[in-house]
XYZ file of C-alpha atoms in Angstrom:
225
model
C -30.921 -32.879 -37.383
C -34.245 -31.050 -37.429
C -33.716 -27.342 -36.767
C -36.252 -26.644 -34.035
C -36.891 -23.146 -32.699
C -37.608 -23.722 -29.021
C -36.747 -22.077 -25.700
C -33.030 -22.685 -24.869
C -33.448 -24.723 -21.666
C -35.862 -27.086 -23.419
C -33.622 -27.226 -26.498
C -30.726 -28.416 -24.329
C -32.882 -30.964 -22.512
C -34.486 -32.327 -25.690
C -31.496 -32.154 -28.051
C -31.312 -35.944 -28.404
C -35.006 -36.182 -29.308
C -34.641 -33.767 -32.206
C -32.036 -36.065 -33.771
C -34.117 -39.232 -33.617
C -35.688 -40.729 -36.766
C -39.272 -40.369 -35.485
C -38.812 -36.610 -35.037
C -37.236 -36.213 -38.469
C -40.251 -38.071 -39.899
C -42.639 -35.820 -37.938
C -41.013 -32.664 -39.321
C -41.145 -34.121 -42.854
C -44.852 -34.938 -42.399
C -45.672 -31.397 -41.259
C -43.721 -29.838 -44.138
C -45.523 -32.066 -46.635
C -48.929 -31.158 -45.188
C -48.168 -27.460 -45.495
C -46.830 -27.871 -49.033
C -50.103 -29.564 -49.969
C -51.923 -26.435 -48.854
C -53.441 -27.884 -45.696
C -54.141 -25.493 -42.813
C -52.294 -26.555 -39.688
C -53.065 -25.216 -36.209
C -51.584 -23.612 -34.247
C -49.510 -21.344 -36.532
C -45.874 -22.443 -36.670
C -44.626 -19.732 -34.327
C -46.973 -21.033 -31.599
C -46.310 -24.789 -31.828
C -43.791 -24.653 -28.952
C -45.360 -21.700 -27.105
C -45.984 -23.702 -23.918
C -42.230 -24.328 -23.810
C -41.420 -20.679 -24.597
C -43.523 -19.311 -21.743
C -42.526 -21.951 -19.188
C -38.797 -22.849 -19.194
C -37.741 -26.151 -17.643
C -36.369 -24.641 -14.444
C -39.572 -22.633 -13.874
C -41.971 -25.575 -14.294
C -44.062 -26.184 -11.151
C -47.350 -27.530 -12.535
C -48.058 -29.570 -15.675
C -51.570 -29.613 -17.128
C -51.874 -32.155 -19.924
C -54.274 -31.780 -22.835
C -54.724 -34.030 -25.859
C -54.530 -32.095 -29.123
C -55.027 -28.458 -30.171
C -58.362 -26.841 -30.959
C -59.055 -27.282 -34.661
C -61.106 -24.159 -35.402
C -59.609 -21.008 -36.933
C -58.033 -18.634 -34.395
C -58.440 -20.964 -31.416
C -55.151 -22.827 -30.904
C -52.162 -20.813 -29.730
C -49.890 -23.454 -28.265
C -51.279 -23.773 -24.731
C -53.615 -26.639 -23.850
C -57.221 -25.648 -23.059
C -56.358 -21.983 -23.801
C -57.636 -19.651 -26.540
C -56.534 -16.101 -27.391
C -58.425 -13.129 -25.999
C -61.465 -12.327 -28.135
C -62.130 -15.974 -29.033
C -65.221 -17.591 -27.403
C -64.285 -19.659 -24.349
C -64.619 -23.390 -25.190
C -66.909 -25.529 -22.986
C -64.081 -27.484 -21.297
C -62.363 -24.262 -20.291
C -65.644 -22.838 -19.026
C -65.847 -25.868 -16.736
C -62.222 -25.396 -15.616
C -63.094 -21.823 -14.643
C -66.238 -23.057 -12.869
C -64.117 -25.455 -10.782
C -61.563 -22.710 -10.119
C -64.301 -20.504 -8.700
C -65.689 -23.325 -6.553
C -62.186 -24.250 -5.352
C -60.564 -20.850 -4.716
C -63.323 -18.276 -5.228
C -61.866 -16.616 -8.330
C -64.675 -15.499 -10.671
C -64.348 -16.668 -14.284
C -62.291 -14.241 -16.372
C -63.878 -12.626 -19.450
C -61.489 -14.447 -21.796
C -59.872 -17.871 -22.222
C -56.193 -16.896 -22.496
C -54.168 -18.903 -19.948
C -50.861 -17.120 -20.643
C -50.927 -15.715 -17.094
C -50.708 -19.260 -15.721
C -47.940 -20.288 -18.112
C -45.819 -17.302 -17.090
C -45.959 -18.488 -13.463
C -44.668 -21.994 -14.180
C -47.792 -23.840 -15.329
C -46.692 -25.945 -18.311
C -49.794 -26.224 -20.526
C -48.781 -29.198 -22.650
C -50.825 -30.910 -25.331
C -49.798 -34.517 -26.035
C -50.182 -33.749 -29.769
C -48.895 -30.309 -30.732
C -50.517 -29.787 -34.157
C -53.797 -30.531 -35.932
C -55.301 -30.039 -39.390
C -58.084 -27.465 -39.556
C -61.505 -28.921 -38.705
C -60.093 -32.444 -38.275
C -59.687 -33.292 -34.577
C -56.924 -35.767 -33.754
C -55.757 -35.688 -37.396
C -52.091 -35.652 -36.324
C -52.436 -38.517 -33.873
C -49.799 -41.225 -34.327
C -47.412 -39.031 -36.317
C -44.743 -38.827 -33.618
C -45.884 -36.077 -31.298
C -46.926 -38.534 -28.583
C -43.429 -40.082 -28.520
C -41.986 -36.603 -28.122
C -44.353 -35.380 -25.400
C -44.106 -38.667 -23.464
C -40.366 -38.009 -23.326
C -41.014 -34.417 -22.234
C -43.147 -35.681 -19.333
C -40.492 -38.233 -18.349
C -37.738 -35.617 -18.409
C -39.735 -33.114 -16.339
C -40.307 -35.919 -13.833
C -36.589 -36.713 -13.783
C -35.005 -33.259 -13.660
C -37.505 -31.205 -11.637
C -38.350 -31.522 -7.933
C -41.892 -31.361 -6.584
C -44.032 -30.797 -9.685
C -47.834 -31.095 -9.681
C -49.168 -33.062 -12.672
C -52.861 -32.540 -13.456
C -54.174 -35.444 -15.550
C -57.788 -34.950 -16.575
C -59.588 -37.686 -18.491
C -58.581 -41.224 -19.423
C -56.097 -40.162 -22.101
C -54.147 -37.862 -19.787
C -54.363 -40.368 -16.952
C -52.740 -42.988 -19.172
C -49.538 -40.916 -18.882
C -49.309 -41.371 -15.098
C -46.736 -44.230 -15.322
C -44.253 -41.739 -16.830
C -44.194 -39.766 -13.575
C -42.205 -40.479 -10.391
C -44.857 -40.279 -7.678
C -42.228 -40.476 -4.938
C -41.361 -36.795 -5.502
C -44.249 -35.371 -7.525
C -47.981 -34.919 -6.900
C -50.231 -36.538 -9.519
C -53.820 -35.265 -9.487
C -56.144 -37.427 -11.578
C -59.747 -36.538 -12.376
C -62.404 -36.777 -15.070
C -62.014 -34.571 -18.139
C -63.590 -31.086 -17.850
C -65.547 -31.651 -21.077
C -69.329 -31.217 -20.724
C -69.614 -34.963 -21.456
C -67.667 -35.966 -18.344
C -67.211 -33.031 -15.951
C -70.097 -34.154 -13.735
C -68.433 -37.560 -13.326
C -65.497 -36.442 -11.199
C -64.047 -33.189 -12.476
C -66.339 -30.894 -10.565
C -65.269 -31.015 -6.945
C -61.755 -32.338 -7.571
C -60.223 -29.067 -6.266
C -56.945 -29.305 -8.206
C -55.898 -25.684 -7.760
C -55.921 -25.608 -3.970
C -54.282 -29.043 -3.806
C -51.522 -27.898 -6.157
C -50.788 -24.794 -4.122
C -50.779 -26.714 -0.833
C -48.193 -29.112 -2.282
C -46.003 -26.292 -3.623
C -46.085 -24.405 -0.321
C -45.341 -27.614 1.583
C -42.126 -27.896 -0.439
C -41.094 -24.273 -0.012
C -42.220 -23.122 -3.462
C -44.232 -20.056 -4.398
C -47.881 -20.983 -5.035
C -49.581 -20.180 -8.345
C -51.845 -17.141 -8.421
C -54.611 -18.909 -10.325
C -56.620 -15.695 -10.534
C -53.901 -13.911 -12.494
C -55.229 -14.139 -16.025
């Protein structure tokens, strides 16, 4: 069995996945890449950071990204997020622009979304690692099987979660979610190439909070960053 360091509630929920052949192969692939001297992002201690900051029983909102940023110092285990002091990527700038239009919160001076994660926003990338300067380089290595299962399990074990699926890749995951108890918000990707085609004006933050309040849950303070 692959020895995975991950938050205890997720470890219990995902124990069977860590024993499956695809996951063993994924771990072997990552070890081989590192042994060959390749730079992998995010650093190992941050690969499961979204899980660390947002335990299963605290998960209220899932935002799905594709794969980590591939530049040095950018990826830290939360989709769309970068550490303080790192320039805010264009997609995140557009997310902040929509947040201001939706709820009136001015854009923060940094791109660190830890404050959302700590409130129950699960910032999940479908692919959890990438080789430096090679976007999507770890596609098809097993991460997608793993994160598809994560999405399915969140749908099964949690009540009343808001899933934000932005762009065609994220939207392709919608069949994994039980719409009879969860809210699925689909929109264009916030990338500069597509934000004008349906991301701007989608008002995901106010819709998410209305759904949470409707079901007796504490809303997210989206301005707490």
